Amino acid sequence: MKSVRVVVVGAGVIGFSTAVCIVEALPFCSVTLMADKFSPDTTSDGAAGILFAAQFPDIPLQRQRRWFKDSFDHLLAIAQSQCAPEAGVMLSSGYWQIFKEVPAVKKPFWSEFVIGFRLMTDVELKRFPDHKFGQAFTTLKCECSTYLPWLEKRFRKAGGQVEQRKVNNLQELSNSFDIIVNCSGLGSKVLVGDTQVYPVRDTKGILERCRRLEPSLNKAKILSEWVGLRPSRKNPRVEREVVEMQGRPVPVVHNYGHGGWGVTLAWGTALDTLGLVKQSLHEMAPQPKL
């Protein structure tokens, strides 16, 4: 097969994870990552990057488990390698979730993949007044302001190309590329008319809640403040469609809408996206004539 031209739109953690997966797995493809903003100016740059997750209502649980496990295993391998400092990935332990009421599900679907998951004891909960339940475990922390440049370097090393350009609609890419991969986050509201995508942000509320839980923060000096718009959606969109563009069918693979769980699920959904790109390639390949 001749070189197939693939474009990935979006330079956040979803876009770069997806681009790396594609360029490393499909060396016969020419892969370009295109976006108007790059690190340190993406929403991903401000992410806490702590791996645990919420459960999405309409996606099979087995698929969500796979997304989480694939992402955790990928980042754990980095954390245990010599690349860890450059990539900004590390193991971190703590009381990661505390609740005012006991949740219906005490052990979430991802609990078996983090390290040493356990319920907090009554003695530990005394530190947090008005809270009745908590979870402690060791997980991974990914500093995206470091991780994104590291992913970009990995992408370029594998032969990927980067272009800074604002994409106003996917149609404008159809003459230059054979497969379009949409990782544009909130941009999908305009690019593909997805009305289910909505922005979420909240710095003041975060600070107030943290001060209530940890009074020692009340007089802490704020060194800097950052706020980004998370590309939220009831369920992430990781699927493929074929769109008529410029008179020809163009495969479009979507991977966006992760909300506050972008870092947590990025590698897992990137691998799913790679599978959908492979499916598109199979359908594009000329079929032998009988």
Coordinates of N, CA and C in Angstrom, one line a residue, residues 63-75 109-110 112-113 264-265 268:
R63 N -15.1 -2.1 28.5 CA -14.3 -1.1 27.7 C -13.6 0.0 28.6
Q64 N -14.3 0.5 29.6 CA -13.8 1.4 30.5 C -12.6 0.8 31.3
R65 N -12.8 -0.4 31.7 CA -11.7 -1.1 32.4 C -10.5 -1.2 31.5
R66 N -10.7 -1.5 30.3 CA -9.5 -1.7 29.3 C -8.8 -0.3 29.1
W67 N -9.6 0.8 29.0 CA -9.0 2.1 28.8 C -8.2 2.4 30.0
F68 N -8.7 2.2 31.2 CA -7.9 2.5 32.4 C -6.7 1.7 32.6
K69 N -6.8 0.4 32.4 CA -5.7 -0.5 32.6 C -4.6 -0.2 31.5
D70 N -5.0 0.0 30.3 CA -4.0 0.3 29.3 C -3.2 1.6 29.6
S71 N -3.9 2.6 30.1 CA -3.3 3.9 30.4 C -2.4 3.7 31.6
F72 N -2.9 3.0 32.6 CA -2.1 2.8 33.8 C -0.8 2.0 33.5
D73 N -0.9 0.9 32.8 CA 0.2 0.1 32.5 C 1.2 0.9 31.7
H74 N 0.8 1.7 30.7 CA 1.6 2.6 29.9 C 2.4 3.6 30.8
L75 N 1.7 4.3 31.7 CA 2.4 5.3 32.5 C 3.3 4.6 33.6
F109 N -14.5 0.4 39.7 CA -14.0 -0.6 38.7 C -12.5 -0.6 38.5
W110 N -11.9 0.5 38.8 CA -10.4 0.6 38.5 C -9.6 0.2 39.7
E112 N -8.7 -2.4 41.2 CA -7.8 -3.6 41.1 C -6.5 -3.2 40.3
F113 N -6.6 -2.1 39.6 CA -5.4 -1.7 38.7 C -4.4 -0.8 39.4
T264 N -6.1 10.2 32.6 CA -6.4 8.9 33.1 C -6.7 7.9 31.9
L265 N -7.4 8.4 30.9 CA -7.8 7.4 29.9 C -7.1 7.6 28.5
G268 N -5.4 4.6 26.8 CA -6.4 3.5 26.5 C -7.3 3.9 25.3

